[in-house]
Amino acid sequence: MTPPIFVADSISKKFVDGRPLQALLPVSFQIEAGEIVCLVGASGSGKSTLLRIMGGLMASDGGAMWFAGQPHRAPNPAIGFVFQKTNLMPWRTVLQNILLPIEVQQKKVKSVDQDRARALLGAMGLDGFEEAYPRQLSGGMNQRVVLARTLLQQPRLLLMDEPFGQLDALTRERLNLELLRLQAAERMTIFMVTHSITEAVLLADRIFVLSERPGRLAEPVVVGLPRPRTLAMINTPAFGAVALRIRALIGEHGEREAEPTRSGF
Amino acid sequence: MLYNMHEQIELRQPASASWRRWLRWLGGYLAALVAVGGGVLLWGWLVEWQQYPPFILPSPARVWQKLGEMAFAGDLWRHIGATLAAIAGGLALGLGAAFSLGYLLGKHPRLERLTAPYIVASQSIPIVAIAPLVVIWLGSGLASKVAVTALITFFPALVATVVGIRSVDPDLVDLMRSLRATRGQILWKLELPAALPIVLGGLKLSVTLAVVGAVVGEFMGASAGLGYLINLGRGILDTPLMFVAIGLLVGIAQTLYLTVVLLESRLLRWQR
Ligand SMILES: Nc1ncnc2c1ncn2[C@@H]1O[C@H](COP(=O)(O)OP(=O)(O)O)[C@@H](O)[C@H]1O
Ligand SMILES: [Mg+2]
């Protein structure tokens, strides 16, 4: 078997500016190449913090990480990052936004890159919008632009922080299926934070559950549904069973946060 | 395609929009012309009716005639040139200092807290009160005019730069960092374009104040410039001369202001 593409060994975070806050207890895990892992957990449990550490945007308090067999600390072009908020530059057109990573890393955009960018936009249903500005597009289209920007770099590992959280259910499902198709075609590894259990079960090979603050990882849940996944699977008993297990795991750890009104026993 | 059925969006640029914008622009232009023309007519009529002597209120025709005489005598250009030089030098110095210091203070809030008392104090002293001091230090030549102009243009541009740099979306900073952008790339590709709308707003104020600065500088004993002409006209009761100088100053201020507006509409096209 090939070695895991990402290894985290006891990474943790305590915020000390202001009131000290243990956001993340030491967590350890591995991600295999080509797999999709979803991370679920109550809000404030440290999901974004974990992802930012994995992306090299924030230092861990201790422990170590390896990416593709190499020690990993700083941002790496082979790791794509899709943030919680749609972060396009409003003064750049769709095409210019998508080419930003290439501009930054290669200093010069070649016509090959232009062609690849246009092709990718076409594949994502965005042709004709190359010269539009982000504010002229809907939320779903903008998030697709963000996805295209990340994919143009052909990352080996894609870190996503609730990428579809602000979208309506229909758009979200559509983008989920699109992501699955792209992931299979590009043989990417995806690590995605989501607060939707359904989304996690639909996409993931394995699901990590982070307990409420301070975050601690439960034993990963193996989803075990066949691929390709379809929306019809959502209504099958097997899907329901996995969703129930996740819910139970979150409940076990995060009951107080999930149901703040219940007091006593 | 799978999506487009549900996510039909219109680009907010119907075909007639540019046409309509052009009409609106023309309308605004005509309105300004009518306003100015009406004002001049009213002024002429007032002089006619009240029979003011020219040293109280000269007629528009009188002022126009004076302008012609001065333009042909050749002296006018030297004065316009002197004032423009003070404005240009003052803007270059004041804006250069404001942009660089503003960038620094925008990036380092602690530094801002340290310098804020000085910056605010420098602003609460009226420029006319410092100008004589500046003349003592720098003499009555171009240097002191440039310095006074720089002082007055500095503050609005500084504040705008600080606010502009602070307004940079931290998520975009994260994005640039995740792309391993250099400091220079972050400056050119993110911070400058992000701060630009606010900086241009401050610039509008600064350029109009620059005219005030140059005139105040010239009041303090200069030997050329439109401010000097106003002073001269007051001394010899040549009111038409003063009107010519004031009219030219208004023209310079308008031109500077409109230049920034034009810059805005060029550079901030993405906002519309
Ligand atoms: N830069 C920071 N400084 C201080 N506290 C922070 C910072 N970032 C996040 N936190 C806190 O850490 C906890 C975990 O945050 P986060 O990782 O964003 O949670 P999640 O993404 O699971 O909602 C929260 O209580 C949050 O307020
Ligand atoms: Mg989060």
Coordinates of C-alpha atoms and ligand atoms in Angstrom, one line a residue:
Chain A
M1 CA 0.0 0.0 0.0
T2 CA 1.2 3.5 -0.7
P3 CA 2.1 5.7 2.3
P4 CA -0.4 8.2 3.6
I5 CA -0.3 11.5 1.8
F6 CA -0.8 13.5 5.0
V7 CA 0.1 12.6 8.6
A8 CA -0.6 14.7 11.6
D9 CA 1.0 13.8 14.9
S10 CA -0.3 15.5 18.1
I11 CA -1.0 18.9 16.6
S12 CA -2.8 21.3 19.0
K13 CA -3.6 25.0 19.5
K14 CA -4.0 27.2 22.4
F15 CA -4.8 30.9 21.7
V16 CA -3.1 33.1 24.2
D17 CA -3.9 36.6 23.0
G18 CA -6.7 37.7 25.3
R19 CA -8.2 35.0 27.5
P20 CA -6.2 31.8 27.1
L21 CA -8.3 29.4 25.0
Q22 CA -7.5 25.7 24.3
A23 CA -9.0 25.6 20.8
L24 CA -7.7 22.2 19.8
L25 CA -6.4 19.3 22.0
P26 CA -3.5 17.3 20.5
V27 CA -4.9 15.3 17.5
S28 CA -3.3 12.7 15.4
F29 CA -4.5 11.2 12.1
Q30 CA -3.5 10.0 8.7
I31 CA -5.1 10.7 5.3
E32 CA -4.5 8.2 2.5
A33 CA -3.8 9.3 -1.0
G34 CA -7.0 9.6 -3.1
E35 CA -9.4 9.5 -0.2
I36 CA -12.1 12.0 0.8
V37 CA -12.2 12.7 4.5
C38 CA -14.9 14.9 6.0
L39 CA -14.5 16.6 9.4
V40 CA -17.7 17.4 11.4
G41 CA -18.1 18.9 14.8
A42 CA -20.0 21.6 16.7
S43 CA -19.2 25.2 15.8
G44 CA -16.3 26.5 17.8
S45 CA -14.8 23.0 18.2
G46 CA -11.7 24.0 16.4
K47 CA -12.3 22.7 12.8
S48 CA -11.1 25.9 11.1
T49 CA -8.1 26.0 13.4
L50 CA -7.2 22.5 12.6
L51 CA -7.5 23.2 8.9
R52 CA -5.4 26.3 9.0
I53 CA -2.7 24.5 10.8
M54 CA -2.8 21.7 8.2
G55 CA -2.5 24.4 5.4
G56 CA 0.5 25.9 7.1
L57 CA -1.3 29.2 7.7
M58 CA -1.0 28.9 11.5
A59 CA 1.6 27.2 13.6
S60 CA 0.7 24.2 15.8
D61 CA 1.7 24.4 19.4
G62 CA 3.6 21.1 19.2
G63 CA 3.7 17.9 17.3
A64 CA 4.5 17.5 13.6
M65 CA 3.0 17.0 10.2
W66 CA 4.1 15.3 7.0
F67 CA 2.9 15.9 3.5
A68 CA 3.8 13.4 0.8
G69 CA 6.5 12.0 3.0
Q70 CA 8.1 15.4 3.7
P71 CA 8.0 17.3 7.0
H72 CA 5.3 20.0 6.5
R73 CA 5.0 23.4 8.2
A74 CA 4.5 26.3 5.7
P75 CA 2.0 26.7 2.9
N76 CA 2.7 24.4 0.0
P77 CA 1.5 25.0 -3.6
A78 CA 0.5 21.3 -3.8
I79 CA -2.0 21.9 -1.1
G80 CA -5.1 23.8 -2.2
F81 CA -7.2 25.7 0.3
V82 CA -10.8 26.6 -0.1
F83 CA -11.8 29.0 2.7
Q84 CA -15.1 29.2 4.6
K85 CA -15.9 32.6 3.0
T86 CA -15.9 33.1 -0.8
N87 CA -12.6 35.0 -1.1
L88 CA -12.4 36.4 -4.6
M89 CA -10.8 39.7 -5.4
P90 CA -13.7 42.0 -6.3
W91 CA -11.6 44.1 -8.6
R92 CA -10.5 41.1 -10.7
T93 CA -12.6 39.4 -13.4
V94 CA -13.5 35.7 -13.1
L95 CA -10.6 34.8 -15.4
Q96 CA -8.1 37.1 -13.6
N97 CA -9.2 35.6 -10.2
I98 CA -8.6 32.1 -11.4
L99 CA -5.2 32.9 -12.8
L100 CA -4.1 34.6 -9.5
P101 CA -2.3 31.6 -8.1
I102 CA -0.3 31.1 -11.4
E103 CA 0.5 34.8 -11.4
V104 CA 1.8 34.7 -7.9
Q105 CA 3.8 31.5 -8.3
Q106 CA 5.2 31.8 -11.8
K107 CA 5.3 35.6 -12.1
K108 CA 4.0 35.3 -15.6
V109 CA 0.8 33.8 -17.1
K110 CA 1.4 31.8 -20.2
S111 CA -1.2 31.4 -22.9
V112 CA -1.3 27.7 -22.0
D113 CA -2.5 28.7 -18.6
Q114 CA -5.1 30.9 -20.1
D115 CA -6.4 28.1 -22.2
R116 CA -6.4 25.7 -19.2
A117 CA -8.3 28.3 -17.2
R118 CA -10.9 28.8 -19.9
A119 CA -11.3 25.1 -20.3
L120 CA -11.8 24.6 -16.6
L121 CA -14.4 27.4 -16.5
G122 CA -16.2 25.7 -19.3
A123 CA -16.1 22.4 -17.5
M124 CA -17.6 24.0 -14.5
G125 CA -20.5 25.6 -16.4
L126 CA -19.0 29.1 -16.3
D127 CA -18.2 29.8 -19.9
G128 CA -19.2 33.2 -21.0
F129 CA -18.5 34.6 -17.6
E130 CA -14.7 35.0 -18.0
E131 CA -14.8 38.8 -18.0
A132 CA -17.6 39.2 -15.4
Y133 CA -16.8 40.5 -12.0
P134 CA -17.6 38.5 -8.8
R135 CA -20.4 40.8 -7.7
Q136 CA -22.2 40.1 -11.0
L137 CA -22.4 36.4 -10.2
S138 CA -24.5 34.4 -7.7
G139 CA -23.1 32.9 -4.6
G140 CA -23.0 29.4 -6.1
M141 CA -21.2 30.6 -9.2
N142 CA -18.7 32.5 -7.2
Q143 CA -17.9 29.4 -5.1
R144 CA -17.5 27.5 -8.3
V145 CA -15.0 30.1 -9.4
V146 CA -13.1 29.6 -6.1
L147 CA -13.1 25.9 -6.8
A148 CA -11.8 26.4 -10.3
R149 CA -9.0 28.7 -9.0
T150 CA -7.9 26.0 -6.6
L151 CA -8.2 23.2 -9.1
L152 CA -6.1 25.1 -11.8
Q153 CA -3.1 24.6 -9.5
Q154 CA -3.7 20.8 -9.6
P155 CA -3.3 20.4 -5.9
R156 CA -2.6 16.9 -4.6
L157 CA -4.4 17.6 -1.4
L158 CA -7.5 19.9 -1.2
L159 CA -8.4 21.4 2.2
M160 CA -11.9 22.8 2.3
D161 CA -13.5 24.7 5.1
E162 CA -17.3 24.5 4.9
P163 CA -17.0 25.4 1.2
F164 CA -20.7 25.2 0.4
G165 CA -22.0 26.3 3.8
Q166 CA -23.5 29.6 2.5
L167 CA -25.3 28.0 -0.5
D168 CA -28.9 26.9 -0.8
A169 CA -29.5 23.2 -0.7
L170 CA -30.0 22.6 -4.4
T171 CA -26.8 24.4 -5.4
R172 CA -25.0 22.6 -2.7
E173 CA -26.0 19.2 -3.8
R174 CA -25.1 20.0 -7.4
L175 CA -21.6 21.2 -6.3
N176 CA -21.2 18.1 -4.2
L177 CA -21.7 15.9 -7.2
E178 CA -19.4 18.1 -9.3
L179 CA -16.7 17.8 -6.7
L180 CA -17.0 14.0 -6.6
R181 CA -16.7 13.9 -10.4
L182 CA -13.6 16.2 -10.4
Q183 CA -12.0 14.3 -7.5
A184 CA -12.4 11.0 -9.3
A185 CA -11.0 12.5 -12.6
E186 CA -8.1 14.3 -11.0
R187 CA -7.3 11.6 -8.4
M188 CA -7.2 14.3 -5.7
T189 CA -7.2 13.8 -1.9
I190 CA -9.8 15.9 -0.2
F191 CA -10.1 16.9 3.5
M192 CA -13.3 18.9 4.0
V193 CA -14.8 20.5 7.0
T194 CA -18.6 20.5 6.9
H195 CA -21.4 21.0 9.4
S196 CA -23.8 18.9 7.3
I197 CA -23.8 15.3 8.3
T198 CA -25.6 14.4 5.0
E199 CA -22.9 16.1 3.0
A200 CA -20.2 14.3 5.0
V201 CA -21.8 10.9 4.4
L202 CA -22.5 11.6 0.7
L203 CA -18.9 12.6 0.0
A204 CA -16.5 10.9 2.4
D205 CA -14.7 7.6 2.6
R206 CA -14.1 8.3 6.3
I207 CA -15.5 10.9 8.6
F208 CA -13.7 12.5 11.5
V209 CA -15.8 13.8 14.4
L210 CA -14.3 16.6 16.5
S211 CA -15.8 17.0 20.0
E212 CA -16.8 20.3 21.4
R213 CA -14.2 22.8 22.6
P214 CA -11.5 21.9 23.3
G215 CA -11.5 19.8 20.1
R216 CA -10.6 16.1 20.4
L217 CA -10.9 13.5 17.6
A218 CA -13.1 10.5 17.9
E219 CA -12.4 7.2 16.2
P220 CA -12.9 7.8 12.4
V221 CA -16.1 6.4 11.0
V222 CA -15.7 4.4 7.7
V223 CA -18.6 5.2 5.4
G224 CA -18.4 2.2 3.2
L225 CA -21.0 3.2 0.6
P226 CA -20.1 2.2 -3.0
R227 CA -18.8 4.8 -5.6
P228 CA -19.9 6.6 -7.6
R229 CA -22.2 8.2 -5.0
T230 CA -25.6 9.5 -6.1
L231 CA -28.2 11.6 -4.4
A232 CA -30.5 8.7 -4.4
M233 CA -28.3 7.0 -1.9
I234 CA -29.3 9.6 0.7
N235 CA -32.6 7.7 1.3
T236 CA -31.0 4.2 1.7
P237 CA -30.9 2.5 5.1
A238 CA -27.1 2.1 4.8
F239 CA -26.7 5.9 4.4
G240 CA -29.1 6.5 7.3
A241 CA -27.2 4.1 9.5
V242 CA -23.9 6.0 9.0
A243 CA -25.6 9.3 9.5
L244 CA -27.0 8.0 12.8
R245 CA -23.6 6.9 14.0
I246 CA -22.1 10.3 13.3
R247 CA -25.0 12.0 15.1
A248 CA -24.5 9.8 18.1
L249 CA -20.7 10.6 18.1
I250 CA -21.4 14.4 18.0
G251 CA -24.1 14.0 20.6
E252 CA -21.7 12.0 22.9
H253 CA -19.2 14.8 22.9
G254 CA -21.1 17.9 22.0
E255 CA -24.5 17.6 23.7
R256 CA -24.3 20.7 25.7
E257 CA -23.3 22.8 22.7
A258 CA -26.0 21.2 20.4
E259 CA -28.8 21.6 22.9
P260 CA -28.0 24.6 25.1
T261 CA -31.5 24.8 26.6
R262 CA -31.5 21.4 28.2
S263 CA -30.4 21.6 31.8
G264 CA -29.6 19.0 34.5
F265 CA -30.1 15.4 33.4
Chain B
M1 CA -25.0 22.2 -18.6
L2 CA -26.3 20.9 -15.4
Y3 CA -26.4 24.1 -13.5
N4 CA -27.5 26.9 -15.7
M5 CA -31.1 26.0 -15.5
H6 CA -31.3 26.8 -11.9
E7 CA -28.7 29.5 -11.7
Q8 CA -29.7 31.8 -14.5
I9 CA -28.2 35.1 -13.6
E10 CA -28.3 38.3 -15.5
L11 CA -25.1 40.3 -15.8
R12 CA -26.1 43.7 -14.6
Q13 CA -25.1 45.3 -17.9
P14 CA -28.1 45.6 -20.2
A15 CA -27.2 46.8 -23.7
S16 CA -28.7 50.3 -23.2
A17 CA -26.8 51.0 -19.9
S18 CA -23.8 52.7 -21.4
W19 CA -26.0 54.8 -23.6
R20 CA -28.1 55.8 -20.6
R21 CA -25.0 56.6 -18.5
W22 CA -23.7 58.8 -21.3
L23 CA -27.0 60.7 -21.4
R24 CA -26.9 61.1 -17.6
W25 CA -23.3 62.4 -17.9
L26 CA -24.4 64.9 -20.6
G27 CA -27.3 66.0 -18.4
G28 CA -25.0 66.6 -15.5
Y29 CA -22.6 68.6 -17.7
L30 CA -25.4 70.8 -19.1
A31 CA -26.8 71.4 -15.6
A32 CA -23.3 72.6 -14.4
L33 CA -23.1 74.8 -17.5
V34 CA -26.5 76.3 -16.8
A35 CA -25.7 76.9 -13.2
V36 CA -22.4 78.7 -14.0
G37 CA -23.9 80.7 -16.8
G38 CA -26.9 81.7 -14.6
G39 CA -24.5 82.8 -11.8
V40 CA -22.5 85.0 -14.2
L41 CA -25.7 86.6 -15.6
L42 CA -26.9 87.3 -12.1
W43 CA -23.6 88.9 -11.1
G44 CA -23.6 91.1 -14.2
W45 CA -27.2 92.2 -13.6
L46 CA -26.4 93.0 -9.9
V47 CA -23.5 95.3 -11.0
E48 CA -25.6 97.0 -13.6
W49 CA -28.5 97.5 -11.2
Q50 CA -26.5 98.8 -8.2
Q51 CA -23.8 100.6 -10.2
Y52 CA -21.0 99.4 -8.0
P53 CA -17.6 100.9 -8.7
P54 CA -15.2 98.3 -10.1
F55 CA -13.1 98.3 -6.9
I56 CA -16.1 97.0 -4.9
L57 CA -17.6 94.6 -7.5
P58 CA -16.3 94.6 -11.1
S59 CA -18.6 93.4 -13.8
P60 CA -18.0 90.0 -15.5
A61 CA -17.0 91.9 -18.7
R62 CA -14.4 93.9 -16.7
V63 CA -12.9 90.8 -15.2
W64 CA -12.8 89.1 -18.5
Q65 CA -11.0 92.1 -20.0
K66 CA -8.5 92.2 -17.2
L67 CA -7.8 88.5 -17.8
G68 CA -7.1 89.2 -21.5
E69 CA -4.8 92.1 -20.7
M70 CA -2.8 90.0 -18.3
A71 CA -2.6 87.0 -20.5
F72 CA -1.2 89.1 -23.4
A73 CA 1.1 91.1 -21.2
G74 CA 2.7 87.7 -20.4
D75 CA 2.9 88.2 -16.6
L76 CA 0.0 86.0 -15.8
W77 CA 1.6 82.7 -16.9
R78 CA 4.5 83.3 -14.5
H79 CA 2.1 83.6 -11.6
I80 CA 0.0 80.5 -12.7
G81 CA 3.3 78.6 -13.1
A82 CA 4.4 79.6 -9.6
T83 CA 1.2 78.5 -8.0
L84 CA 1.1 75.2 -10.0
A85 CA 4.7 74.5 -9.0
A86 CA 3.8 74.9 -5.3
I87 CA 0.7 72.7 -5.7
A88 CA 2.6 70.0 -7.6
G89 CA 5.6 70.0 -5.2
G90 CA 3.3 70.1 -2.2
L91 CA 1.2 67.2 -3.5
A92 CA 4.2 65.1 -4.3
L93 CA 5.7 65.6 -0.9
G94 CA 2.5 65.5 1.1
L95 CA 1.0 62.5 -0.6
G96 CA 4.3 60.6 -0.8
A97 CA 4.7 61.0 3.0
A98 CA 1.0 60.3 3.6
F99 CA 1.0 57.1 1.6
S100 CA 4.2 55.6 3.0
L101 CA 3.5 56.6 6.6
G102 CA -0.2 55.6 6.2
Y103 CA 0.8 52.2 4.9
L104 CA 3.1 51.7 7.9
L105 CA 0.5 52.8 10.4
G106 CA -2.2 50.8 8.7
K107 CA -0.1 47.6 9.1
H108 CA 1.1 48.3 12.6
P109 CA -1.7 49.6 14.9
R110 CA 0.7 49.9 17.8
L111 CA 2.8 52.4 15.8
E112 CA -0.4 54.3 15.1
R113 CA -1.2 54.6 18.8
L114 CA 2.3 56.0 19.4
T115 CA 2.1 58.6 16.7
A116 CA -1.6 59.5 16.9
P117 CA -1.1 62.3 19.4
Y118 CA 1.4 64.1 17.2
I119 CA -0.7 63.6 14.0
V120 CA -3.9 64.9 15.6
A121 CA -2.0 67.8 17.2
S122 CA -0.5 68.8 13.8
Q123 CA -4.0 68.8 12.5
S124 CA -5.6 70.9 15.2
I125 CA -3.3 73.8 14.6
P126 CA -4.8 75.8 11.7
I127 CA -2.5 75.9 8.7
V128 CA -2.5 79.8 8.7
A129 CA -1.0 79.7 12.1
I130 CA 1.9 77.5 11.1
A131 CA 2.6 79.1 7.8
P132 CA 4.5 82.2 9.2
L133 CA 6.8 79.8 11.1
V134 CA 7.4 77.7 7.9
V135 CA 8.4 80.9 6.1
I136 CA 10.8 81.8 8.9
W137 CA 12.4 78.4 8.6
L138 CA 12.4 78.0 4.9
G139 CA 12.4 81.5 3.5
S140 CA 9.8 83.0 1.3
G141 CA 10.6 81.0 -1.9
L142 CA 9.1 77.9 -3.4
A143 CA 10.3 75.7 -0.5
S144 CA 8.0 77.2 2.1
K145 CA 5.0 77.2 -0.3
V146 CA 5.6 73.5 -1.1
A147 CA 6.0 72.8 2.7
V148 CA 2.7 74.5 3.6
T149 CA 0.9 72.7 0.7
A150 CA 2.4 69.4 1.8
L151 CA 1.3 69.9 5.4
I152 CA -2.3 70.6 4.4
T153 CA -2.6 67.7 1.9
F154 CA -0.9 65.2 4.2
F155 CA -3.7 64.5 6.8
P156 CA -6.7 63.5 4.6
A157 CA -4.4 61.3 2.5
L158 CA -2.9 59.8 5.6
V159 CA -6.2 58.9 7.2
A160 CA -7.5 57.5 4.0
T161 CA -4.5 55.3 3.5
V162 CA -4.6 54.0 7.1
V163 CA -8.3 53.2 6.8
G164 CA -7.8 51.7 3.3
I165 CA -5.1 49.4 4.4
R166 CA -7.1 48.3 7.4
S167 CA -10.0 47.5 5.1
V168 CA -8.1 44.8 3.3
D169 CA -10.1 41.5 3.7
P170 CA -8.1 39.3 6.1
D171 CA -9.4 36.3 4.1
L172 CA -7.7 37.6 1.0
V173 CA -4.5 38.0 3.1
D174 CA -4.8 34.3 4.0
L175 CA -5.3 33.4 0.4
M176 CA -2.2 35.2 -0.6
R177 CA -0.3 33.6 2.2
S178 CA -1.5 30.2 1.2
L179 CA -0.2 30.9 -2.3
R180 CA 3.1 31.8 -0.7
A181 CA 3.0 35.4 -2.1
T182 CA 5.9 37.7 -1.4
R183 CA 5.4 40.9 0.5
G184 CA 5.7 42.8 -2.8
Q185 CA 3.1 40.7 -4.4
I186 CA 0.8 41.2 -1.4
L187 CA 1.3 44.9 -1.7
W188 CA 0.7 45.2 -5.5
K189 CA -1.9 42.5 -6.0
L190 CA -3.9 42.9 -2.8
E191 CA -3.3 45.8 -0.6
L192 CA -3.1 48.6 -3.2
P193 CA -6.2 47.6 -5.2
A194 CA -8.1 46.9 -2.0
A195 CA -7.3 50.3 -0.4
L196 CA -7.7 52.2 -3.6
P197 CA -11.4 53.2 -3.3
I198 CA -10.8 54.8 0.1
V199 CA -7.4 56.3 -0.8
L200 CA -9.0 58.0 -3.9
G201 CA -11.7 59.4 -1.6
G202 CA -9.0 61.0 0.6
L203 CA -7.2 62.2 -2.5
K204 CA -10.2 64.2 -3.6
L205 CA -10.0 66.2 -0.3
S206 CA -6.2 66.5 -0.5
V207 CA -6.1 68.0 -4.1
T208 CA -8.6 70.7 -3.3
L209 CA -6.8 71.5 0.0
A210 CA -3.5 71.7 -2.0
V211 CA -4.9 74.9 -3.7
V212 CA -5.6 76.4 -0.2
G213 CA -2.1 75.5 0.9
A214 CA -0.4 77.1 -2.0
V215 CA -2.4 80.4 -1.6
V216 CA -1.8 80.5 2.2
G217 CA 1.9 80.0 1.4
E218 CA 1.9 82.8 -1.1
F219 CA 0.1 85.2 1.3
M220 CA 3.2 85.0 3.5
G221 CA 5.4 87.2 1.4
A222 CA 6.0 85.6 -1.9
S223 CA 7.0 87.4 -5.1
A224 CA 4.9 85.4 -7.6
G225 CA 1.8 83.2 -7.7
L226 CA -2.0 83.7 -7.8
G227 CA -2.1 84.2 -4.0
Y228 CA 0.5 86.9 -4.4
L229 CA -1.7 88.5 -7.0
I230 CA -4.6 88.6 -4.7
N231 CA -2.5 90.2 -2.0
L232 CA -1.2 92.7 -4.6
G233 CA -4.7 93.5 -5.8
R234 CA -5.9 94.1 -2.3
G235 CA -3.0 96.6 -1.7
I236 CA -3.7 98.7 -4.8
L237 CA -7.5 98.2 -4.8
D238 CA -7.4 96.4 -8.1
T239 CA -10.4 94.2 -7.5
P240 CA -10.7 92.9 -11.1
L241 CA -7.1 91.5 -10.6
M242 CA -8.3 89.7 -7.5
F243 CA -11.2 88.3 -9.3
V244 CA -9.0 87.0 -12.1
A245 CA -6.7 85.3 -9.6
I246 CA -9.7 83.8 -7.6
G247 CA -11.3 82.5 -10.8
L248 CA -8.1 80.8 -11.9
L249 CA -7.7 79.2 -8.5
V250 CA -11.2 77.8 -8.7
G251 CA -10.3 76.5 -12.2
I252 CA -7.2 74.8 -10.9
A253 CA -9.1 73.2 -8.0
Q254 CA -11.9 72.0 -10.3
T255 CA -9.4 70.5 -12.7
L256 CA -7.6 68.6 -9.9
Y257 CA -10.8 67.4 -8.4
L258 CA -12.2 66.2 -11.8
T259 CA -8.9 64.5 -12.5
V260 CA -9.3 62.3 -9.4
V261 CA -13.0 61.7 -10.3
L262 CA -11.8 60.6 -13.8
L263 CA -9.2 58.3 -12.2
E264 CA -11.9 56.9 -10.0
S265 CA -14.2 56.0 -12.8
R266 CA -11.2 54.4 -14.7
L267 CA -9.7 52.4 -11.8
L268 CA -12.9 51.5 -9.9
R269 CA -14.8 50.3 -12.9
W270 CA -15.4 46.9 -11.1
Q271 CA -17.6 48.7 -8.5
R272 CA -20.2 49.6 -11.0
Ligands
LIG1 N1 -7.1 33.9 16.1 C1 -7.8 33.5 17.1 N2 -7.6 34.1 18.3 C2 -8.3 33.7 19.4 N3 -9.3 32.7 19.4 C3 -9.6 32.2 18.3 C4 -8.9 32.5 17.0 N4 -9.4 31.8 16.0 C5 -10.3 31.0 16.6 N5 -10.4 31.2 17.9 C6 -11.3 30.5 18.9 O1 -11.0 29.1 18.8 C7 -12.2 28.3 18.9 C8 -12.3 27.4 17.7 O2 -12.5 28.2 16.5 P1 -12.6 27.6 15.1 O3 -11.5 26.7 14.8 O4 -12.9 28.7 14.1 O5 -13.9 26.7 15.2 P2 -14.9 26.0 14.1 O6 -14.3 26.3 12.8 O7 -15.0 24.6 14.5 O8 -16.2 26.7 14.3 C9 -13.4 29.3 18.9 O9 -13.8 29.4 20.3 C10 -12.8 30.6 18.4 O10 -13.4 31.7 19.0
MG2 MG -15.0 27.3 11.1

